[in-house]
mmCIF file of C-alpha atoms in Angstrom:
data_model
loop_
_atom_site.group_PDB
_atom_site.id
_atom_site.type_symbol
_atom_site.label_atom_id
_atom_site.label_comp_id
_atom_site.label_asym_id
_atom_site.label_seq_id
_atom_site.Cartn_x
_atom_site.Cartn_y
_atom_site.Cartn_z
ATOM 1 C CA MET O 1 15.539 151.235 130.748
ATOM 2 C CA ALA O 2 14.914 147.954 132.580
ATOM 3 C CA GLU O 3 16.684 146.224 129.410
ATOM 4 C CA GLU O 4 19.735 148.695 129.799
ATOM 5 C CA ARG O 5 20.148 147.707 133.290
ATOM 6 C CA THR O 6 20.011 143.790 132.540
ATOM 7 C CA GLY O 7 22.688 144.779 129.657
ATOM 8 C CA ILE O 8 24.893 146.148 132.475
ATOM 9 C CA ALA O 9 24.646 143.455 134.780
ATOM 10 C CA ARG O 10 25.185 141.009 131.819
ATOM 11 C CA TRP O 11 28.470 142.611 130.979
ATOM 12 C CA ALA O 12 29.832 143.073 134.422
ATOM 13 C CA ARG O 13 29.049 139.329 135.175
ATOM 14 C CA ALA O 14 30.894 138.334 131.833
ATOM 15 C CA SER O 15 33.842 140.679 132.426
ATOM 16 C CA PRO O 16 36.205 140.881 135.569
ATOM 17 C CA TRP O 17 37.015 144.292 134.630
ATOM 18 C CA GLY O 18 33.650 145.362 134.074
ATOM 19 C CA ARG O 19 32.538 144.399 137.626
ATOM 20 C CA TRP O 20 35.584 146.612 138.837
ATOM 21 C CA VAL O 21 34.335 149.529 136.296
ATOM 22 C CA LEU O 22 30.911 149.341 137.465
ATOM 23 C CA LEU O 23 31.853 149.288 141.202
ATOM 24 C CA VAL O 24 34.237 152.321 140.790
ATOM 25 C CA ALA O 25 31.676 154.458 138.815
ATOM 26 C CA LEU O 26 28.931 153.679 140.750
ATOM 27 C CA THR O 27 30.957 154.097 143.992
ATOM 28 C CA VAL O 28 32.353 157.732 142.830
ATOM 29 C CA ALA O 29 28.712 158.776 142.106
ATOM 30 C CA LEU O 30 27.167 157.939 145.336
ATOM 31 C CA THR O 31 30.170 159.424 147.104
ATOM 32 C CA VAL O 32 29.483 162.761 145.254
ATOM 33 C CA LEU O 33 25.878 162.646 146.448
ATOM 34 C CA LEU O 34 26.843 161.883 149.878
ATOM 35 C CA GLN O 35 29.583 164.762 150.125
ATOM 36 C CA ALA O 36 26.671 167.048 149.159
ATOM 37 C CA LEU O 37 24.433 166.084 151.859
ATOM 38 C CA GLY O 38 27.228 166.531 154.709
ATOM 39 C CA VAL O 39 27.792 162.716 155.364
ATOM 40 C CA PRO O 40 30.868 161.913 157.207
ATOM 41 C CA SER O 41 33.628 159.620 155.448
ATOM 42 C CA PRO O 42 31.407 159.620 152.206
ATOM 43 C CA ALA O 43 33.602 157.638 150.050
ATOM 44 C CA LEU O 44 33.747 154.944 153.110
ATOM 45 C CA PHE O 45 29.967 155.004 153.217
ATOM 46 C CA ALA O 46 29.522 154.515 149.476
ATOM 47 C CA GLY O 47 32.145 151.992 148.936
ATOM 48 C CA LEU O 48 30.397 150.005 151.530
ATOM 49 C CA ALA O 49 26.652 150.252 150.265
ATOM 50 C CA VAL O 50 27.762 149.903 146.442
ATOM 51 C CA ALA O 51 29.823 146.884 147.060
ATOM 52 C CA THR O 52 27.094 145.563 149.557
ATOM 53 C CA VAL O 53 24.449 145.870 146.764
ATOM 54 C CA LEU O 54 26.616 144.802 144.069
ATOM 55 C CA ALA O 55 27.971 141.446 146.010
ATOM 56 C CA LEU O 56 24.304 140.558 146.919
ATOM 57 C CA ALA O 57 23.566 141.082 143.148
ATOM 58 C CA GLY O 58 26.423 138.831 142.283
ATOM 59 C CA VAL O 59 27.899 141.336 140.044
ATOM 60 C CA GLY O 60 30.363 142.442 142.206
ATOM 61 C CA PRO O 61 34.055 141.622 142.147
ATOM 62 C CA ALA O 62 35.452 138.754 144.271
ATOM 63 C CA ARG O 63 37.551 140.353 146.521
ATOM 64 C CA VAL O 64 39.784 143.141 147.252
ATOM 65 C CA ALA O 65 43.592 142.471 146.654
ATOM 66 C CA ARG O 66 45.283 142.457 150.107
ATOM 67 C CA PRO O 67 48.188 144.755 149.072
ATOM 68 C CA ALA O 68 45.523 147.495 148.198
ATOM 69 C CA THR O 69 43.310 146.847 151.583
ATOM 70 C CA SER O 70 47.362 147.128 153.089
ATOM 71 C CA ALA O 71 48.032 150.245 151.280
ATOM 72 C CA ALA O 72 44.633 152.070 152.476
ATOM 73 C CA GLN O 73 45.413 151.180 155.769
ATOM 74 C CA ALA O 74 48.618 152.685 155.773
ATOM 75 C CA VAL O 75 46.857 155.519 154.292
ATOM 76 C CA ILE O 76 44.331 156.194 157.096
ATOM 77 C CA GLY O 77 46.854 155.491 159.809
ATOM 78 C CA VAL O 78 48.779 158.479 158.479
ATOM 79 C CA VAL O 79 45.391 160.620 158.259
ATOM 80 C CA ILE O 80 44.648 159.922 162.086
ATOM 81 C CA GLY O 81 48.703 160.179 162.771
ATOM 82 C CA VAL O 82 49.289 163.975 161.697
ATOM 83 C CA LEU O 83 46.160 165.040 163.562
ATOM 84 C CA ALA O 84 48.016 165.299 166.682
ATOM 85 C CA ARG O 85 50.193 168.361 166.641
ATOM 86 C CA PRO O 86 52.355 169.934 169.541
ATOM 87 C CA ASP O 87 49.731 172.062 170.415
ATOM 88 C CA THR O 88 47.919 168.990 170.894
ATOM 89 C CA LEU O 89 50.257 167.808 173.912
ATOM 90 C CA THR O 90 50.161 171.469 175.075
ATOM 91 C CA ALA O 91 46.660 171.667 175.325
ATOM 92 C CA VAL O 92 46.214 168.555 177.432
ATOM 93 C CA ALA O 93 49.915 168.691 179.230
ATOM 94 C CA ALA O 94 48.733 170.154 182.702
ATOM 95 C CA ALA O 95 45.520 167.738 183.041
ATOM 96 C CA TRP O 96 47.218 164.371 181.181
ATOM 97 C CA LEU O 97 46.090 162.456 184.309
ATOM 98 C CA PRO O 98 42.287 163.135 184.293
ATOM 99 C CA VAL O 99 43.002 162.927 180.319
ATOM 100 C CA LEU O 100 44.123 159.701 180.310
ATOM 101 C CA LEU O 101 41.905 158.419 182.871
ATOM 102 C CA VAL O 102 38.797 159.378 181.394
ATOM 103 C CA SER O 103 39.867 158.241 178.173
ATOM 104 C CA LEU O 104 40.693 154.781 179.400
ATOM 105 C CA GLY O 105 37.216 155.068 180.851
ATOM 106 C CA THR O 106 35.909 155.746 177.535
ATOM 107 C CA LEU O 107 37.569 152.546 176.258
ATOM 108 C CA ALA O 108 36.484 150.248 179.112
ATOM 109 C CA VAL O 109 32.753 151.307 178.696
ATOM 110 C CA SER O 110 32.695 151.061 174.449
ATOM 111 C CA MET O 111 34.588 148.065 175.014
ATOM 112 C CA SER O 112 32.241 146.380 177.750
ATOM 113 C CA ALA O 113 29.192 146.987 175.788
ATOM 114 C CA GLY O 114 30.952 145.511 172.812
ATOM 115 C CA LEU O 115 31.245 142.403 174.941
ATOM 116 C CA LEU O 116 27.289 142.504 175.910
ATOM 117 C CA LEU O 117 26.825 142.915 171.767
ATOM 118 C CA GLY O 118 28.818 139.290 171.251
ATOM 119 C CA VAL O 119 26.112 137.359 173.489
ATOM 120 C CA HIS O 120 23.770 137.940 170.602
ATOM 121 C CA ARG O 121 23.449 135.007 168.131
ATOM 122 C CA GLY O 122 25.619 135.142 165.385
ATOM 123 C CA ILE O 123 27.889 137.832 166.858
ATOM 124 C CA SER O 124 31.028 136.880 168.463
ATOM 125 C CA PRO O 125 32.782 138.826 171.423
ATOM 126 C CA LEU O 126 35.711 140.000 169.573
ATOM 127 C CA THR O 127 33.348 141.145 166.539
ATOM 128 C CA GLY O 128 31.139 142.794 169.188
ATOM 129 C CA MET O 129 33.703 144.984 170.945
ATOM 130 C CA LEU O 130 35.458 146.119 167.525
ATOM 131 C CA ALA O 131 32.102 146.639 166.287
ATOM 132 C CA LEU O 132 31.156 149.110 169.446
ATOM 133 C CA THR O 133 34.782 150.410 170.442
ATOM 134 C CA ALA O 134 34.527 154.149 170.395
ATOM 135 C CA GLY O 135 37.406 155.845 168.190
ATOM 136 C CA GLY O 136 38.867 155.727 165.025
ATOM 137 C CA ALA O 137 36.323 153.888 163.084
ATOM 138 C CA SER O 138 37.891 153.564 159.809
ATOM 139 C CA GLY O 139 40.735 152.320 161.641
ATOM 140 C CA LEU O 140 39.172 149.712 163.188
ATOM 141 C CA VAL O 141 36.999 148.582 159.855
ATOM 142 C CA ALA O 142 40.565 148.518 158.413
ATOM 143 C CA ILE O 143 41.898 145.778 160.661
ATOM 144 C CA THR O 144 39.114 143.912 161.916
ATOM 145 C CA ARG O 145 39.319 140.977 159.143
ATOM 146 C CA GLU O 146 43.211 141.129 160.260
ATOM 147 C CA LEU O 147 42.295 140.564 163.530
ATOM 148 C CA GLY O 148 39.936 137.843 163.047
ATOM 149 C CA GLY O 149 36.325 139.479 163.444
ATOM 150 C CA ASP O 150 33.711 139.948 160.977
ATOM 151 C CA GLU O 151 34.519 143.357 159.241
ATOM 152 C CA ARG O 152 30.598 143.251 157.650
ATOM 153 C CA VAL O 153 29.123 143.783 161.053
ATOM 154 C CA VAL O 154 31.634 146.030 162.484
ATOM 155 C CA SER O 155 31.631 148.358 159.617
ATOM 156 C CA VAL O 156 27.706 148.792 159.469
ATOM 157 C CA ILE O 157 27.613 148.976 163.496
ATOM 158 C CA GLN O 158 30.700 151.471 163.884
ATOM 159 C CA TYR O 159 28.930 153.779 161.210
ATOM 160 C CA LEU O 160 25.738 153.367 162.483
ATOM 161 C CA ARG O 161 27.494 154.530 165.856
ATOM 162 C CA VAL O 162 29.330 157.797 163.931
ATOM 163 C CA GLY O 163 25.669 158.420 162.698
ATOM 164 C CA MET O 164 23.786 158.388 165.596
ATOM 165 C CA VAL O 165 26.511 160.704 167.382
ATOM 166 C CA THR O 166 26.793 163.133 164.816
ATOM 167 C CA ALA O 167 22.871 163.369 164.771
ATOM 168 C CA THR O 168 22.594 163.699 168.298
ATOM 169 C CA MET O 169 25.283 165.901 169.390
ATOM 170 C CA PRO O 170 24.238 169.130 168.261
ATOM 171 C CA ILE O 171 20.831 168.401 170.049
ATOM 172 C CA VAL O 172 22.389 167.318 173.486
ATOM 173 C CA ALA O 173 25.184 170.265 173.230
ATOM 174 C CA THR O 174 22.217 173.000 172.698
ATOM 175 C CA ALA O 175 19.587 171.228 175.102
ATOM 176 C CA VAL O 176 21.347 169.928 177.861
ATOM 177 C CA PHE O 177 24.793 172.131 177.761
ATOM 178 C CA GLY O 178 23.378 175.111 176.336
ATOM 179 C CA ALA O 179 25.621 175.544 173.507
ATOM 180 C CA VAL O 180 24.948 178.620 171.389
ATOM 181 C CA HIS O 181 25.786 179.398 168.036
ATOM 182 C CA LEU O 182 28.391 182.301 167.799
ATOM 183 C CA GLY O 183 29.907 181.989 164.267
ATOM 184 C CA VAL O 184 33.294 181.906 165.758
ATOM 185 C CA GLY O 185 36.304 181.012 163.357
ATOM 186 C CA SER O 186 39.561 178.969 163.824
ATOM 187 C CA GLY O 187 42.340 177.800 162.425
ATOM 188 C CA THR O 188 42.185 174.463 164.235
ATOM 189 C CA GLY O 189 42.047 171.502 161.348
ATOM 190 C CA PRO O 190 43.871 169.243 158.931
ATOM 191 C CA ALA O 191 47.282 170.492 157.501
ATOM 192 C CA THR O 192 46.773 171.878 154.343
ATOM 193 C CA GLY O 193 50.226 171.321 152.406
ATOM 194 C CA PRO O 194 51.379 170.533 148.779
ATOM 195 C CA TRP O 195 49.565 167.489 147.870
ATOM 196 C CA TYR O 196 53.265 166.044 146.415
ATOM 197 C CA LEU O 197 54.304 166.337 150.314
ATOM 198 C CA GLY O 198 51.411 164.484 151.471
ATOM 199 C CA VAL O 199 52.119 161.805 148.785
ATOM 200 C CA ALA O 200 55.633 161.777 149.840
ATOM 201 C CA LEU O 201 54.740 161.628 153.723
ATOM 202 C CA VAL O 202 52.168 158.583 153.153
ATOM 203 C CA ALA O 203 55.265 156.963 151.299
ATOM 204 C CA VAL O 204 57.602 157.529 154.278
ATOM 205 C CA CYS O 205 55.589 156.530 156.653
ATOM 206 C CA ALA O 206 54.360 153.380 154.816
ATOM 207 C CA LEU O 207 57.710 151.932 153.701
ATOM 208 C CA VAL O 208 59.023 152.698 157.410
ATOM 209 C CA GLY O 209 56.040 151.949 159.623
ATOM 210 C CA VAL O 210 55.293 148.770 157.768
ATOM 211 C CA PRO O 211 58.223 146.793 158.154
ATOM 212 C CA LEU O 212 58.877 148.195 161.582
ATOM 213 C CA ALA O 213 55.677 147.055 162.633
ATOM 214 C CA ASN O 214 55.979 143.607 161.037
ATOM 215 C CA ARG O 215 59.408 143.086 162.649
ATOM 216 C CA LEU O 216 57.773 143.648 166.191
ATOM 217 C CA HIS O 217 54.813 141.452 165.255
ATOM 218 C CA VAL O 218 52.748 144.347 165.723
ATOM 219 C CA PRO O 219 48.792 143.334 165.372
ATOM 220 C CA ALA O 220 47.357 145.341 162.469
ATOM 221 C CA GLY O 221 50.841 146.530 161.263
ATOM 222 C CA ALA O 222 49.648 148.175 158.381
ATOM 223 C CA LEU O 223 47.637 150.819 160.147
ATOM 224 C CA LEU O 224 49.536 151.163 163.368
ATOM 225 C CA GLY O 225 53.275 151.254 161.897
ATOM 226 C CA PRO O 226 52.252 154.366 159.488
ATOM 227 C CA MET O 227 50.124 155.836 162.466
ATOM 228 C CA VAL O 228 53.167 155.628 164.689
ATOM 229 C CA ILE O 229 55.746 156.976 162.293
ATOM 230 C CA ALA O 230 53.358 160.210 161.267
ATOM 231 C CA LEU O 231 52.310 160.514 164.875
ATOM 232 C CA VAL O 232 56.224 160.979 165.593
ATOM 233 C CA LEU O 233 56.887 163.175 162.739
ATOM 234 C CA SER O 234 54.111 165.515 163.278
ATOM 235 C CA LEU O 235 54.565 165.966 167.016
ATOM 236 C CA SER O 236 58.553 166.896 165.889
ATOM 237 C CA GLY O 237 57.107 169.544 163.374
ATOM 238 C CA LEU O 238 58.651 167.648 159.975
ATOM 239 C CA THR O 239 55.951 166.862 158.269
ATOM 240 C CA PHE O 240 56.314 170.215 156.425
ATOM 241 C CA ASP O 241 52.238 170.655 157.064
ATOM 242 C CA ALA O 242 51.583 168.038 154.629
ATOM 243 C CA SER O 243 48.878 165.487 155.204
ATOM 244 C CA PRO O 244 47.350 163.001 152.392
ATOM 245 C CA PRO O 245 45.634 164.521 149.850
ATOM 246 C CA ALA O 246 41.598 164.348 149.934
ATOM 247 C CA LEU O 247 41.530 162.128 146.761
ATOM 248 C CA LEU O 248 44.194 159.525 148.189
ATOM 249 C CA VAL O 249 42.400 159.309 151.166
ATOM 250 C CA ASP O 250 38.561 159.058 149.827
ATOM 251 C CA LEU O 251 40.317 156.094 147.644
ATOM 252 C CA ALA O 252 41.734 154.365 151.021
ATOM 253 C CA TYR O 253 38.216 154.858 152.765
ATOM 254 C CA ALA O 254 36.932 153.352 149.453
ATOM 255 C CA VAL O 255 38.793 150.232 149.257
ATOM 256 C CA ILE O 256 37.981 149.813 152.951
ATOM 257 C CA GLY O 257 34.555 150.159 152.211
ATOM 258 C CA TRP O 258 34.528 147.383 149.139
ATOM 259 C CA GLN O 259 36.466 145.119 151.493
ATOM 260 C CA ALA O 260 33.696 144.925 154.045
ATOM 261 C CA GLY O 261 30.754 145.136 151.282
ATOM 262 C CA LEU O 262 32.248 142.440 148.728
ATOM 263 C CA ARG O 263 31.707 139.833 151.416
ATOM 264 C CA PHE O 264 28.378 140.276 152.248
ATOM 265 C CA THR O 265 25.832 137.581 151.374
ATOM 266 C CA ARG O 266 22.343 137.320 152.521
ATOM 267 C CA PRO O 267 23.197 135.514 155.864
ATOM 268 C CA ALA O 268 25.032 138.090 156.717
ATOM 269 C CA LEU O 269 22.968 140.773 155.750
ATOM 270 C CA ARG O 270 20.022 139.109 157.853
ATOM 271 C CA THR O 271 22.231 138.747 160.884
ATOM 272 C CA VAL O 272 23.460 142.579 160.880
ATOM 273 C CA LEU O 273 19.569 143.626 160.552
ATOM 274 C CA ARG O 274 19.004 141.361 163.476
ATOM 275 C CA VAL O 275 21.487 142.937 165.772
ATOM 276 C CA LEU O 276 20.695 146.667 164.699
ATOM 277 C CA PRO O 277 18.063 147.281 167.609
ATOM 278 C CA LEU O 278 20.496 146.061 170.154
ATOM 279 C CA ALA O 279 23.497 147.689 168.789
ATOM 280 C CA ALA O 280 21.440 150.993 168.758
ATOM 281 C CA GLY O 281 20.700 150.582 172.480
ATOM 282 C CA LEU O 282 23.886 149.774 173.078
ATOM 283 C CA ILE O 283 25.403 153.153 171.243
ATOM 284 C CA LEU O 284 22.766 155.320 173.437
ATOM 285 C CA ALA O 285 24.152 153.811 176.580
ATOM 286 C CA ILE O 286 27.740 154.288 175.504
ATOM 287 C CA VAL O 287 26.879 158.235 174.501
ATOM 288 C CA ALA O 288 25.163 158.709 177.940
ATOM 289 C CA ALA O 289 28.183 156.977 179.660
ATOM 290 C CA CYS O 290 30.658 159.224 178.053
ATOM 291 C CA ALA O 291 28.548 162.346 178.948
ATOM 292 C CA GLY O 292 28.840 161.293 182.339
ATOM 293 C CA LEU O 293 32.668 160.945 181.889
ATOM 294 C CA GLY O 294 32.680 164.476 180.064
ATOM 295 C CA LEU O 295 31.169 165.957 183.508
ATOM 296 C CA VAL O 296 34.006 164.136 185.268
ATOM 297 C CA LEU O 297 36.744 165.287 182.795
ATOM 298 C CA SER O 298 34.921 168.764 183.498
ATOM 299 C CA ALA O 299 35.658 168.794 187.207
ATOM 300 C CA ALA O 300 39.119 167.418 186.918
ATOM 301 C CA THR O 301 40.340 170.025 184.568
ATOM 302 C CA GLY O 302 38.078 172.913 184.866
ATOM 303 C CA ALA O 303 36.884 173.157 181.651
ATOM 304 C CA SER O 304 33.287 174.310 180.890
ATOM 305 C CA LEU O 305 30.543 171.445 181.005
ATOM 306 C CA LEU O 306 29.919 171.813 177.249
ATOM 307 C CA ASP O 307 33.750 171.110 176.672
ATOM 308 C CA GLY O 308 34.164 168.057 178.581
ATOM 309 C CA TYR O 309 31.167 166.469 176.923
ATOM 310 C CA LEU O 310 32.489 167.559 173.151
ATOM 311 C CA ALA O 311 35.848 165.923 174.431
ATOM 312 C CA THR O 312 34.487 162.498 175.521
ATOM 313 C CA THR O 313 31.761 162.233 172.631
ATOM 314 C CA PRO O 314 32.641 158.735 171.273
ATOM 315 C CA GLY O 315 32.779 159.853 167.551
ATOM 316 C CA GLY O 316 32.474 161.985 164.995
ATOM 317 C CA ILE O 317 35.273 164.048 165.641
ATOM 318 C CA TYR O 318 34.797 166.693 162.512
ATOM 319 C CA ALA O 319 31.377 167.337 164.050
ATOM 320 C CA VAL O 320 32.904 167.709 167.272
ATOM 321 C CA LEU O 321 35.344 170.196 166.092
ATOM 322 C CA ALA O 322 32.493 172.339 163.975
ATOM 323 C CA THR O 323 30.403 172.066 167.053
ATOM 324 C CA ALA O 324 32.841 173.394 169.316
ATOM 325 C CA ILE O 325 34.087 176.070 166.773
ATOM 326 C CA SER O 326 30.211 177.553 166.253
ATOM 327 C CA SER O 327 29.716 177.564 169.857
ATOM 328 C CA GLY O 328 33.044 179.385 171.127
ATOM 329 C CA GLY O 329 34.213 176.704 172.907
ATOM 330 C CA ASP O 330 37.803 175.587 173.938
ATOM 331 C CA VAL O 331 38.597 174.034 170.495
ATOM 332 C CA THR O 332 42.077 173.542 171.044
ATOM 333 C CA PHE O 333 41.321 171.269 174.360
ATOM 334 C CA VAL O 334 38.341 169.055 173.129
ATOM 335 C CA VAL O 335 40.106 168.373 169.697
ATOM 336 C CA ALA O 336 42.980 167.249 171.894
ATOM 337 C CA VAL O 337 41.339 165.366 173.918
ATOM 338 C CA GLN O 338 39.419 163.605 170.964
ATOM 339 C CA VAL O 339 42.974 163.010 169.021
ATOM 340 C CA LEU O 340 44.508 161.345 171.954
ATOM 341 C CA ARG O 341 41.371 159.064 172.543
ATOM 342 C CA VAL O 342 41.732 158.059 169.072
ATOM 343 C CA ILE O 343 44.949 157.325 168.887
ATOM 344 C CA LEU O 344 44.923 155.575 172.486
ATOM 345 C CA MET O 345 41.933 153.837 171.435
ATOM 346 C CA LEU O 346 44.133 152.395 167.904
ATOM 347 C CA LEU O 347 46.945 151.181 169.653
ATOM 348 C CA VAL O 348 45.165 149.342 172.716
ATOM 349 C CA ALA O 349 42.166 147.792 170.894
ATOM 350 C CA PRO O 350 44.050 145.583 168.433
ATOM 351 C CA PHE O 351 46.228 143.990 171.592
ATOM 352 C CA LEU O 352 42.744 143.625 173.661
ATOM 353 C CA ALA O 353 40.986 142.519 170.683
ATOM 354 C CA ARG O 354 43.763 139.370 170.481
ATOM 355 C CA LEU O 355 43.259 138.564 173.716
ATOM 356 C CA VAL O 356 39.929 138.142 173.401
ATOM 357 C CA GLY O 357 40.055 136.403 170.345
ATOM 358 C CA ARG O 358 42.515 133.584 172.079
ATOM 359 C CA ARG O 359 39.869 133.337 174.834
#
């Protein structure tokens, strides 16, 4: 068996195509395993993990081509954009000011924690800020390199945040806010139109959004341009219930994971491992601060304490949705605040990151 593994490694080293075949095959296998275990964004986790291991072993491809990463960013932008529906705006219209202020508060808390992370040796303030900004983890990882940050650090810490939030949320919801599993069903969820409409939607959003964003000199235009076009189409009811096909989304996530993982070196890995204890402590502080903002949101809007907490939880939107559904909460309100926060984060973060990078 050891000789067989050595032979595969030799074949991969000798052939550029062999490196890609090995990367894709292992990513698919790990994605299936992580999906079975219920891990969020399994293709991104798998792509990041496999690419990191192969890069450190010297059998990974040199890099992911820029057109591939731009296409992946466009797909992720459309995925985020179609989450916003007309009922999303309706759910928060009456309380738009508190929702906006609390969302900005979440942004301020997470970015401030990121700047503190930037004090750590080997981590720039820009990288720290992007690593701990709460909202749109996949989107932020996708655009980090373009903004001048280290996507290796950002990817690991962003998904550490998602994992910690996802793991602690059901416990906090039950122990602190009295959530009870009611098994309530809900129609809230992503659009489910035919796959070919989803492909057409991505193509239209990318072909219109990317050139427009580039013309306007928008940072991270490959993600933000398609996201804004998808957002407009979704709120106008012109998506015909379409969303990017799951296979295409998984491929985009895998590409983003590869982009970060293939750049790992042993010094980079040591830097990430050194910063994890501080990052974990800051993530817990962000979770606590956002829970406090949830209490403020509850008092300002009349929502229940549980709904306020779930609406301001810094990450894991689908886990939040599942908890809100199972506990009989106001699913539409919770998802509306979460989606608007993610969109706000991804619209504001690149501009603030560019400012921090210049300074």
